[in-house]
Coordinates of C-alpha atoms and ligand atoms in Angstrom, one line a residue:
K1 CA -7.8 28.1 23.7
P2 CA -6.7 24.6 24.5
L3 CA -9.6 22.3 25.2
P4 CA -10.1 21.5 28.9
S5 CA -9.3 18.0 29.9
I6 CA -7.1 17.1 26.9
P7 CA -3.4 17.1 27.6
H8 CA -1.0 19.3 25.7
N9 CA 2.6 20.5 25.7
K10 CA 3.9 23.5 27.6
L11 CA 2.8 26.3 25.3
S12 CA 4.6 29.4 24.2
W13 CA 2.3 32.3 25.2
F14 CA 2.2 33.7 21.7
L15 CA 3.1 30.8 19.4
G16 CA 1.6 27.9 21.2
D17 CA 3.2 24.7 19.7
I18 CA 4.6 26.5 16.7
P19 CA 8.2 26.2 18.1
L20 CA 7.7 22.4 18.3
L21 CA 6.4 22.4 14.7
M22 CA 9.4 24.4 13.5
R23 CA 11.8 22.1 15.4
M24 CA 10.3 19.0 13.8
L25 CA 10.5 20.6 10.4
K26 CA 14.2 21.3 11.0
E27 CA 15.2 18.1 12.6
R28 CA 13.0 15.5 10.9
G29 CA 11.9 17.3 7.7
A30 CA 8.2 17.4 8.5
S31 CA 6.2 19.6 10.9
S32 CA 3.5 16.8 11.1
Y33 CA 5.9 14.9 13.4
A34 CA 4.9 17.4 16.1
C35 CA 1.6 15.7 16.3
E36 CA 3.3 12.3 16.7
E37 CA 5.7 13.7 19.3
T38 CA 2.8 15.2 21.3
A39 CA 0.8 11.9 21.1
M40 CA 3.8 10.0 22.3
R41 CA 4.2 12.2 25.3
H42 CA 0.5 12.5 26.3
G43 CA -1.3 9.4 25.1
P44 CA -4.1 8.5 22.7
V45 CA -5.9 11.9 22.8
S46 CA -3.8 15.1 23.0
Q47 CA -3.8 18.5 21.4
V48 CA -1.5 20.7 19.5
I49 CA -2.1 24.5 19.5
V50 CA -1.0 26.4 16.4
G51 CA -0.8 30.1 17.4
P52 CA -1.5 31.9 20.6
G53 CA -2.1 29.2 23.2
A54 CA -2.8 30.8 26.5
G55 CA -4.1 33.8 28.4
W56 CA -4.8 37.2 26.8
A57 CA -3.0 36.3 23.5
S58 CA -5.4 33.6 22.6
R59 CA -8.4 35.6 23.8
W60 CA -7.6 38.8 22.0
L61 CA -5.8 37.7 18.9
G62 CA -8.1 34.7 18.4
F63 CA -6.3 33.1 15.5
G64 CA -4.8 30.2 17.2
Q65 CA -6.0 26.8 16.1
V66 CA -6.6 23.7 18.2
I67 CA -5.8 20.4 16.6
V68 CA -6.8 17.3 18.5
V69 CA -4.5 14.4 17.9
L70 CA -6.1 11.0 18.0
A71 CA -3.5 8.1 18.0
D72 CA -5.6 5.1 19.0
S73 CA -6.0 2.6 16.1
Q74 CA -9.4 1.3 17.2
E75 CA -10.9 4.7 18.0
I76 CA -9.6 6.0 14.6
Q77 CA -11.5 3.2 12.8
D78 CA -14.6 3.9 14.8
V79 CA -14.4 7.6 14.0
L80 CA -13.8 7.1 10.3
I81 CA -16.2 4.2 9.7
N82 CA -19.0 4.2 12.3
R83 CA -19.1 7.9 13.3
A84 CA -18.9 9.4 9.8
H85 CA -22.1 11.4 10.6
E86 CA -20.1 13.2 13.4
F87 CA -16.9 13.9 11.5
D88 CA -16.4 15.2 7.9
R89 CA -13.7 16.3 5.6
S90 CA -11.5 18.8 7.4
K91 CA -11.9 22.4 6.3
A92 CA -8.1 22.9 6.6
V93 CA -7.6 20.2 3.9
S94 CA -10.3 21.7 1.7
F95 CA -8.7 25.2 1.9
L96 CA -5.4 23.7 0.9
F97 CA -6.7 22.2 -2.3
S98 CA -9.7 24.4 -3.1
G99 CA -7.6 27.1 -4.9
T100 CA -6.6 24.4 -7.4
I101 CA -9.6 22.0 -7.5
P102 CA -12.6 23.9 -6.0
E103 CA -15.1 21.2 -7.2
G104 CA -12.9 18.2 -6.8
M105 CA -14.0 15.2 -4.6
A106 CA -11.3 15.7 -2.0
V107 CA -12.5 19.2 -1.3
L108 CA -16.2 18.7 -1.1
P109 CA -18.0 18.1 2.2
T110 CA -20.0 14.8 2.3
N111 CA -23.2 15.9 0.5
D112 CA -25.3 15.0 -2.6
K113 CA -22.8 16.7 -4.9
L114 CA -20.0 14.5 -3.6
K115 CA -22.1 11.4 -4.0
H116 CA -22.9 12.4 -7.6
H117 CA -19.2 12.9 -8.4
K118 CA -18.3 9.6 -6.8
R119 CA -21.1 7.9 -8.8
Y120 CA -19.6 9.3 -12.0
L121 CA -16.1 8.3 -11.2
Q122 CA -16.3 5.0 -9.2
M123 CA -16.4 2.9 -12.4
A124 CA -12.7 3.8 -12.9
M125 CA -11.9 1.8 -9.8
T126 CA -13.7 -1.4 -10.9
A127 CA -11.8 -4.5 -12.2
P128 CA -12.8 -4.2 -15.9
Y129 CA -11.6 -0.6 -16.1
L130 CA -8.4 -1.2 -14.1
A131 CA -7.8 -4.1 -16.5
R132 CA -8.1 -1.8 -19.5
M133 CA -5.7 0.7 -17.9
T134 CA -3.1 -1.9 -17.2
P135 CA -1.4 -2.2 -20.6
G136 CA -0.8 1.6 -20.6
L137 CA 0.7 1.4 -17.1
V138 CA 2.9 -1.5 -18.1
E139 CA 4.1 0.4 -21.2
L140 CA 5.1 3.5 -19.1
M141 CA 6.9 1.4 -16.5
Q142 CA 8.8 -0.4 -19.3
E143 CA 10.0 3.1 -20.4
L144 CA 11.3 3.7 -16.9
V145 CA 13.0 0.2 -17.0
D146 CA 14.6 1.1 -20.4
L147 CA 15.7 4.5 -19.1
W148 CA 17.4 3.0 -16.1
T149 CA 19.0 0.2 -18.2
V150 CA 20.6 2.9 -20.4
A151 CA 21.5 5.1 -17.4
A152 CA 23.0 2.2 -15.4
K153 CA 25.4 1.4 -18.3
R154 CA 26.9 4.9 -17.7
L155 CA 27.6 4.4 -14.0
P156 CA 31.2 4.1 -13.1
G157 CA 32.4 1.1 -11.0
S158 CA 32.6 3.2 -7.9
P159 CA 29.6 2.6 -5.6
D160 CA 29.6 6.3 -4.6
V161 CA 28.0 7.3 -7.9
A162 CA 24.3 6.5 -8.5
I163 CA 21.4 7.6 -10.7
D164 CA 19.3 10.4 -9.1
A165 CA 16.0 8.6 -9.3
M166 CA 13.9 11.2 -7.5
D167 CA 12.7 13.0 -10.7
D168 CA 12.6 9.9 -12.8
I169 CA 10.1 8.4 -10.4
R170 CA 8.1 11.6 -10.0
L171 CA 7.8 12.0 -13.7
A172 CA 7.0 8.4 -14.3
S173 CA 4.1 8.8 -11.9
I174 CA 2.9 12.0 -13.5
D175 CA 3.0 10.2 -16.9
M176 CA 1.0 7.3 -15.5
M177 CA -1.7 9.6 -14.0
A178 CA -1.9 11.7 -17.1
A179 CA -2.5 8.5 -19.2
I180 CA -5.1 7.3 -16.7
A181 CA -6.9 10.6 -16.4
F182 CA -7.2 11.5 -20.0
G183 CA -5.5 8.9 -22.1
G184 CA -2.3 10.7 -23.0
S185 CA 1.0 10.4 -21.2
F186 CA 3.1 13.6 -21.0
K187 CA 6.0 11.4 -22.4
S188 CA 8.4 12.7 -19.7
I189 CA 10.2 9.4 -19.4
K190 CA 10.2 8.7 -23.1
T191 CA 11.7 12.2 -23.6
S192 CA 14.5 11.4 -21.1
L193 CA 15.1 8.0 -22.7
D194 CA 15.4 9.5 -26.2
F195 CA 17.7 12.2 -24.9
L196 CA 20.0 9.7 -23.2
E197 CA 20.1 7.4 -26.2
A198 CA 20.9 10.3 -28.5
T199 CA 23.6 11.8 -26.2
P200 CA 26.3 9.3 -25.6
A201 CA 28.3 11.8 -23.5
A202 CA 25.4 12.4 -21.1
G203 CA 26.0 11.1 -17.5
P204 CA 23.7 8.6 -15.7
S205 CA 21.6 11.3 -14.1
D206 CA 21.6 13.9 -17.0
R207 CA 18.1 14.5 -18.2
P208 CA 16.5 17.0 -20.7
E209 CA 14.1 19.7 -19.9
V210 CA 10.8 18.4 -18.4
P211 CA 7.9 18.5 -20.8
K212 CA 5.7 21.6 -20.3
L213 CA 2.6 19.9 -19.0
A214 CA 4.5 17.8 -16.5
S215 CA 6.3 21.0 -15.2
D216 CA 2.9 22.8 -15.1
L217 CA 1.5 20.0 -12.9
Q218 CA 4.5 20.3 -10.7
V219 CA 3.8 24.0 -10.2
L220 CA 0.3 23.2 -8.9
L221 CA 1.8 20.6 -6.5
D222 CA 4.4 23.1 -5.3
V223 CA 1.7 25.8 -4.7
I224 CA -0.4 23.3 -2.6
A225 CA 2.7 22.3 -0.7
E226 CA 3.7 25.9 0.1
G227 CA 0.2 26.4 1.5
I228 CA 0.7 23.9 4.3
H229 CA 2.6 26.5 6.3
F230 CA 0.4 29.5 5.4
P231 CA -0.9 31.0 8.6
V232 CA -4.5 31.8 7.6
L233 CA -5.6 28.8 5.5
S234 CA -9.1 30.2 4.8
L235 CA -7.6 33.0 2.7
L236 CA -5.4 30.7 0.7
P237 CA -7.8 29.7 -2.2
F238 CA -8.6 33.4 -2.9
L239 CA -5.0 34.5 -2.8
T240 CA -3.8 31.6 -4.9
R241 CA -6.3 32.1 -7.6
N242 CA -6.1 35.9 -7.8
F243 CA -2.5 36.8 -7.0
N244 CA -0.3 33.9 -7.9
K245 CA 0.7 34.4 -11.5
K246 CA 2.8 31.3 -11.8
F247 CA -0.2 29.2 -10.6
R248 CA -2.6 30.9 -13.0
R249 CA -0.3 30.2 -15.9
A250 CA 0.1 26.6 -14.9
I251 CA -3.6 25.9 -14.3
D252 CA -4.7 27.7 -17.5
S253 CA -2.2 25.6 -19.4
I254 CA -3.4 22.3 -17.8
H255 CA -7.1 23.2 -18.2
G256 CA -6.5 24.3 -21.8
N257 CA -5.0 21.0 -22.6
M258 CA -7.8 19.1 -20.9
R259 CA -10.5 21.2 -22.6
T260 CA -8.9 20.4 -26.0
R261 CA -9.0 16.6 -25.2
L262 CA -12.5 16.9 -23.8
N263 CA -13.8 18.6 -27.0
A264 CA -11.9 16.2 -29.3
T265 CA -13.4 13.2 -27.4
R266 CA -16.9 14.7 -27.5
M267 CA -16.6 15.1 -31.3
E268 CA -15.2 11.6 -31.7
Y269 CA -18.2 10.3 -29.8
A270 CA -20.6 12.4 -31.8
E271 CA -19.1 10.9 -35.0
A272 CA -19.2 7.4 -33.6
A273 CA -22.8 7.9 -32.5
K274 CA -23.8 8.2 -36.2
D275 CA -22.7 4.6 -36.7
G276 CA -24.4 3.2 -33.7
G277 CA -22.1 4.6 -31.0
K278 CA -18.9 3.6 -29.4
A279 CA -19.2 0.6 -27.1
L280 CA -19.2 1.5 -23.4
S281 CA -16.6 -1.1 -22.7
E282 CA -13.9 0.7 -24.8
A283 CA -12.9 3.5 -22.3
D284 CA -9.4 3.0 -20.9
N285 CA -9.1 6.4 -19.2
V286 CA -11.2 8.5 -16.8
L287 CA -12.1 11.2 -19.3
D288 CA -13.6 8.7 -21.8
M289 CA -15.4 7.0 -19.0
I290 CA -17.0 10.2 -17.7
L291 CA -18.2 11.0 -21.2
E292 CA -19.6 7.5 -21.7
R293 CA -21.5 7.8 -18.4
E294 CA -22.7 11.2 -19.6
R295 CA -24.1 9.7 -22.8
E296 CA -25.7 7.0 -20.8
D297 CA -27.3 9.5 -18.4
M298 CA -28.4 11.9 -21.1
G299 CA -31.6 10.1 -22.0
K300 CA -32.6 9.6 -18.4
G301 CA -32.7 13.2 -17.3
V302 CA -29.8 12.7 -14.9
Q303 CA -27.6 15.8 -14.3
A304 CA -24.2 15.3 -15.9
L305 CA -21.0 16.8 -14.5
T306 CA -20.4 20.4 -15.6
E307 CA -17.2 21.2 -17.6
S308 CA -15.5 22.8 -14.6
E309 CA -16.4 19.7 -12.4
I310 CA -14.9 17.4 -15.0
L311 CA -11.7 19.5 -15.2
D312 CA -11.4 19.6 -11.4
E313 CA -11.8 15.8 -11.1
L314 CA -9.3 15.1 -13.9
T315 CA -6.8 17.6 -12.2
L316 CA -7.4 15.8 -8.9
F317 CA -6.6 12.5 -10.5
A318 CA -3.4 13.9 -12.0
L319 CA -2.3 15.7 -8.9
G320 CA -3.5 13.5 -6.0
G321 CA -2.7 10.3 -7.8
S322 CA 0.8 11.2 -9.0
E323 CA 2.3 12.7 -5.9
T324 CA 1.3 10.1 -3.4
T325 CA 2.3 7.2 -5.6
A326 CA 5.6 8.8 -6.6
T327 CA 6.5 9.3 -2.9
T328 CA 5.7 5.7 -2.1
M329 CA 7.8 4.5 -5.1
Q330 CA 10.7 6.7 -4.1
W331 CA 10.7 5.1 -0.6
A332 CA 10.3 1.7 -2.2
V333 CA 13.6 2.0 -4.0
K334 CA 15.3 3.0 -0.8
F335 CA 13.8 0.1 1.3
L336 CA 14.7 -2.4 -1.4
A337 CA 18.3 -1.3 -1.6
K338 CA 18.6 -1.7 2.1
H339 CA 17.3 -5.3 2.1
P340 CA 19.0 -7.5 -0.5
E341 CA 17.5 -10.6 0.9
I342 CA 14.0 -9.2 0.3
Q343 CA 15.0 -8.4 -3.3
H344 CA 16.2 -12.0 -3.9
K345 CA 12.9 -13.4 -2.5
L346 CA 10.7 -11.0 -4.5
H347 CA 12.7 -11.7 -7.7
A348 CA 12.3 -15.4 -7.2
E349 CA 8.6 -15.1 -6.8
L350 CA 8.3 -13.0 -9.9
L351 CA 10.3 -15.5 -12.0
E352 CA 8.2 -18.3 -10.8
N353 CA 4.7 -16.8 -10.7
L354 CA 4.8 -13.9 -13.2
P355 CA 7.0 -15.3 -16.0
S356 CA 5.0 -13.3 -18.6
L357 CA 7.2 -10.4 -17.6
A358 CA 10.0 -11.9 -19.6
V359 CA 8.1 -12.4 -22.9
S360 CA 5.0 -10.1 -23.0
A361 CA 3.2 -7.4 -21.0
P362 CA 1.5 -9.0 -18.0
S363 CA -2.3 -8.5 -17.7
Y364 CA -4.3 -7.0 -14.9
A365 CA -5.4 -10.5 -13.8
E366 CA -1.8 -11.6 -13.5
I367 CA -0.4 -8.5 -11.8
S368 CA -3.2 -8.2 -9.3
N369 CA -3.2 -11.9 -8.3
E370 CA -2.6 -11.8 -4.5
T371 CA -2.8 -15.6 -4.3
R372 CA 0.0 -16.2 -6.8
L373 CA 2.0 -13.2 -5.7
P374 CA 1.7 -13.1 -1.9
Y375 CA 5.3 -11.8 -1.4
L376 CA 4.9 -8.9 -3.9
T377 CA 1.6 -8.0 -2.1
A378 CA 3.4 -8.1 1.2
V379 CA 6.2 -5.9 0.0
V380 CA 3.8 -3.3 -1.4
Y381 CA 1.8 -3.2 1.9
E382 CA 5.1 -3.0 3.9
I383 CA 6.3 -0.1 1.7
L384 CA 3.0 1.7 2.2
R385 CA 3.2 1.1 6.0
C386 CA 6.7 2.5 6.3
A387 CA 6.6 5.2 3.7
R388 CA 3.8 7.2 5.4
A389 CA 3.4 9.1 2.1
A390 CA 0.2 10.8 3.4
P391 CA 1.3 11.7 6.9
A392 CA -2.2 12.1 8.5
V393 CA -5.9 11.7 8.0
A394 CA -8.0 14.7 9.1
R395 CA -11.6 15.3 10.0
D396 CA -13.6 18.2 11.6
A397 CA -16.3 17.4 14.2
T398 CA -19.6 18.4 12.7
V399 CA -21.4 18.2 16.1
D400 CA -20.4 18.5 19.8
T401 CA -19.1 15.0 20.5
V402 CA -16.8 12.9 22.6
I403 CA -13.6 11.0 21.8
L404 CA -12.4 8.4 24.4
G405 CA -14.2 10.3 27.1
H406 CA -13.0 13.8 26.1
P407 CA -15.6 16.4 25.0
I408 CA -14.8 17.7 21.5
P409 CA -16.7 20.8 20.4
K410 CA -18.3 21.1 16.9
G411 CA -15.8 22.5 14.4
T412 CA -12.6 21.0 16.1
Q413 CA -10.1 19.5 13.7
V414 CA -9.1 15.9 14.6
L415 CA -5.8 14.7 13.2
M416 CA -5.0 11.0 13.0
P417 CA -1.2 10.5 12.4
V418 CA -0.8 7.7 9.8
G419 CA 2.9 7.2 10.6
M420 CA 2.4 6.7 14.3
V421 CA -0.5 4.3 13.8
Q422 CA 1.4 2.3 11.2
Q423 CA 4.9 2.2 12.5
E424 CA 6.0 0.4 15.6
G425 CA 8.7 2.9 16.6
D426 CA 11.5 2.4 14.1
V427 CA 10.8 3.5 10.6
L428 CA 13.6 1.3 9.3
K429 CA 12.1 -1.9 10.7
F430 CA 11.0 -3.0 7.2
N431 CA 9.6 -6.5 7.4
P432 CA 7.2 -7.7 4.6
E433 CA 6.9 -11.1 6.4
R434 CA 4.5 -9.4 8.9
W435 CA 1.9 -9.6 6.2
L436 CA 2.2 -13.3 5.6
R437 CA 0.5 -16.2 7.4
A438 CA 2.4 -19.3 8.4
D439 CA 1.4 -20.9 5.1
G440 CA 2.9 -18.0 3.1
S441 CA -0.4 -16.5 2.1
F442 CA -1.1 -12.8 2.3
D443 CA -3.0 -11.4 5.3
A444 CA -4.4 -7.9 4.7
N445 CA -5.4 -7.6 8.4
A446 CA -2.0 -8.2 9.8
G447 CA -1.6 -4.4 10.1
P448 CA -1.0 -1.9 11.6
W449 CA -2.6 0.0 8.8
L450 CA -4.1 3.5 7.9
A451 CA -2.4 4.2 4.6
F452 CA -5.6 5.1 2.7
G453 CA -7.8 6.1 5.6
Y454 CA -11.1 4.3 6.2
G455 CA -14.8 4.8 5.6
F456 CA -16.7 6.7 2.9
R457 CA -14.0 9.4 2.7
A458 CA -11.1 7.0 2.5
C459 CA -8.7 7.2 -0.5
F460 CA -10.8 7.0 -3.6
G461 CA -7.9 5.8 -5.7
Q462 CA -6.6 3.0 -3.5
K463 CA -7.2 0.2 -5.9
L464 CA -5.5 2.1 -8.7
A465 CA -2.6 3.1 -6.3
L466 CA -2.1 -0.6 -5.4
L467 CA -2.2 -1.6 -9.1
E468 CA 0.4 1.1 -10.0
L469 CA 2.7 0.1 -7.1
R470 CA 2.4 -3.6 -7.9
T471 CA 3.2 -2.9 -11.6
F472 CA 6.2 -0.7 -10.6
L473 CA 7.7 -3.1 -8.2
A474 CA 7.1 -6.2 -10.4
M475 CA 8.7 -4.6 -13.4
V476 CA 11.7 -2.9 -11.7
Q477 CA 12.5 -5.9 -9.5
F478 CA 12.1 -8.4 -12.3
N479 CA 14.7 -6.5 -14.2
F480 CA 17.1 -5.1 -11.6
F481 CA 18.8 -5.7 -8.3
F482 CA 19.2 -2.4 -6.4
A483 CA 22.7 -2.2 -4.9
A484 CA 23.3 -0.8 -1.4
L485 CA 24.4 2.8 -1.3
P486 CA 26.9 4.8 0.9
E487 CA 25.3 7.0 3.6
E488 CA 26.3 10.3 1.9
I489 CA 23.8 9.6 -0.9
N490 CA 21.3 7.7 1.1
T491 CA 20.0 9.8 4.0
W492 CA 16.7 8.6 5.5
K493 CA 15.6 12.2 6.2
S494 CA 12.3 13.3 4.7
V495 CA 10.9 16.4 3.1
E496 CA 7.3 17.6 3.7
T497 CA 5.5 18.7 0.6
V498 CA 1.9 17.6 -0.1
T499 CA 3.3 14.2 1.0
T500 CA 6.4 13.2 3.0
H501 CA 9.0 12.2 0.4
P502 CA 12.6 11.2 0.9
L503 CA 15.2 14.0 0.8
Q504 CA 17.4 11.8 -1.4
C505 CA 16.5 9.0 -3.8
F506 CA 19.5 7.6 -5.6
T507 CA 19.8 4.2 -7.1
R508 CA 22.3 1.8 -8.6
P509 CA 20.2 -0.7 -10.6
I510 CA 22.1 -3.8 -11.6
P511 CA 20.5 -6.1 -14.3
W512 CA 20.1 -9.5 -12.7
E513 CA 22.1 -11.1 -15.5
N514 CA 25.2 -9.1 -14.4
M515 CA 24.9 -10.2 -10.8
Ligands
HEM1 C1 0.2 5.4 -2.6 C2 -0.7 6.1 -3.0 C3 -1.8 6.8 -2.2 C4 -1.9 7.1 -0.9 C5 -1.0 6.7 0.2 C6 -3.2 7.8 -0.7 C7 -3.6 8.2 0.5 C8 -4.8 8.9 0.7 C9 -5.3 9.3 2.0 C10 -4.7 9.0 3.4 C11 -6.5 10.0 1.8 C12 -7.4 10.6 2.9 C13 -8.4 9.5 3.3 C14 -9.3 10.0 4.5 O1 -9.4 11.2 4.7 O2 -9.9 9.1 5.1 C15 -6.7 10.0 0.4 C16 -7.8 10.6 -0.2 C17 -8.0 10.6 -1.6 N1 -7.2 10.0 -2.6 FE1 -5.5 8.9 -2.2 N2 -3.7 8.0 -1.9 C18 -3.0 7.4 -2.9 C19 -3.2 7.4 -4.2 C20 -4.3 7.9 -4.8 C21 -4.6 7.8 -6.3 C22 -3.8 7.0 -7.3 C23 -5.7 8.5 -6.5 C24 -6.4 8.6 -7.8 C25 -7.5 9.0 -8.1 C26 -6.2 9.1 -5.2 C27 -7.3 9.9 -5.0 C28 -7.8 10.3 -3.8 C29 -9.0 11.1 -3.6 C30 -9.9 11.5 -4.7 C31 -9.2 11.3 -2.2 C32 -10.3 12.0 -1.5 C33 -11.4 11.1 -1.3 C34 -12.6 11.7 -0.6 O3 -12.4 12.9 -0.1 O4 -13.7 11.2 -0.5 N3 -5.3 8.7 -4.2 N4 -5.7 9.3 -0.3

């Protein structure tokens, strides 16, 4: 039943707001826009009813769900940061992911187990570890640059033909997260590059078959995305694990691969231990880092992560990290092509302040330097602001509580629409300058901002995501100017999967020397 005192739309007696959700899916590519539409009509606190919304239908059928939509920036920060004891990870989000990663951080409620996992993994987000991961990221991004250099040479003069960059970016992101999670890229982009170089007759968008592990990972992402519209989310994990054969094959293959790497690394460490042990500072991927922490903890009687917990956390890195970052990079290519003046400015900053791009691989200290690269930082933040890759942040009330004067019963889901908070109306109003002070320095508080959530349950991987996005943007923009595209291959419609990615992502990269 709708909550008293909270405004809502006129509801269909049997379907509640489902017709609105369907309309948004059809017209704008994502049902999550229904929450934004409702908030726009009714103000900072409103509600969306999924299922029977009124009278006997809701009383007798009982499977309708109330979602409270909170669209007030300040109140959102208060709920996420100061009132974390009243709101926790939403069960709906947990059900969506728990078929795939039942013991992964994103699924766990805030309890001792979650804190233990975070303690094990948080080292991966510290500067020394990010610095060690950077050479691998740069190498993988160079492969993408090389692939587009070869592909661009095969583009005809006509501006109507472009490289289909959607899968290149998706696979580059999967390669990066695989390298970060367990130290081995799936080599998807390298495979494409080798194919293109060996096949002179291939067109600019022709690519070979995707490597098995990368396509297995995509199966897991697809299964999670399909779950978004499943009517009874609580049944989803059970059904996925027991009845979805494609999912079972994919997860068995991924886990099998991870187990092999886990056992090989354990043996390597056991060997190294005989000669005094491998130094803790050597780990450049999350798996190595977990095992090093495990060795450290062994003598102290601290409980290590179990094998299934390790597999779930590595899978979470590979899945959660690749999809969100890929979506943001896909939007980045579109925003840049639409704004040649921004590309010129960014390229000039890179030439002046990151010249090592021309001669050697830039280091973490160089790429992450916000003071020397304020415009790069501003462009990254503006892309994150406009891309709305993760469309919403969700929590469940863990106690009866109140939001902006409205009573919220325990168990109610509260959804905070990222896009609505971050965008001032027009999604195409792309303006990196908003993040710069008058003296040209970067101002992280210039907002509006909710891209990674806030508080203890905010995005665990945000530092890594920022590093990946900076590396991607720096390397592609240093090498290419992205030409404008005709409308037929450059729609701004989006598609809702686990994230909200663009329907089309074509690109015509022109090496700067040919400009
Ligand atoms: C552009 C890239 C990314 C975006 C936009 C993004 C966004 C988000 C958002 C909005 C949340 C929910 C926060 C909340 O509920 O308050 C989240 C959670 C999370 N993200 Fe990201 N993310 C990105 C990249 C990554 C990467 C690279 C990783 C790699 C590890 C990652 C790991 C996680 C995890 C583990 C959580 C759950 C944290 C928890 O439940 O405590 N994310 N992310």
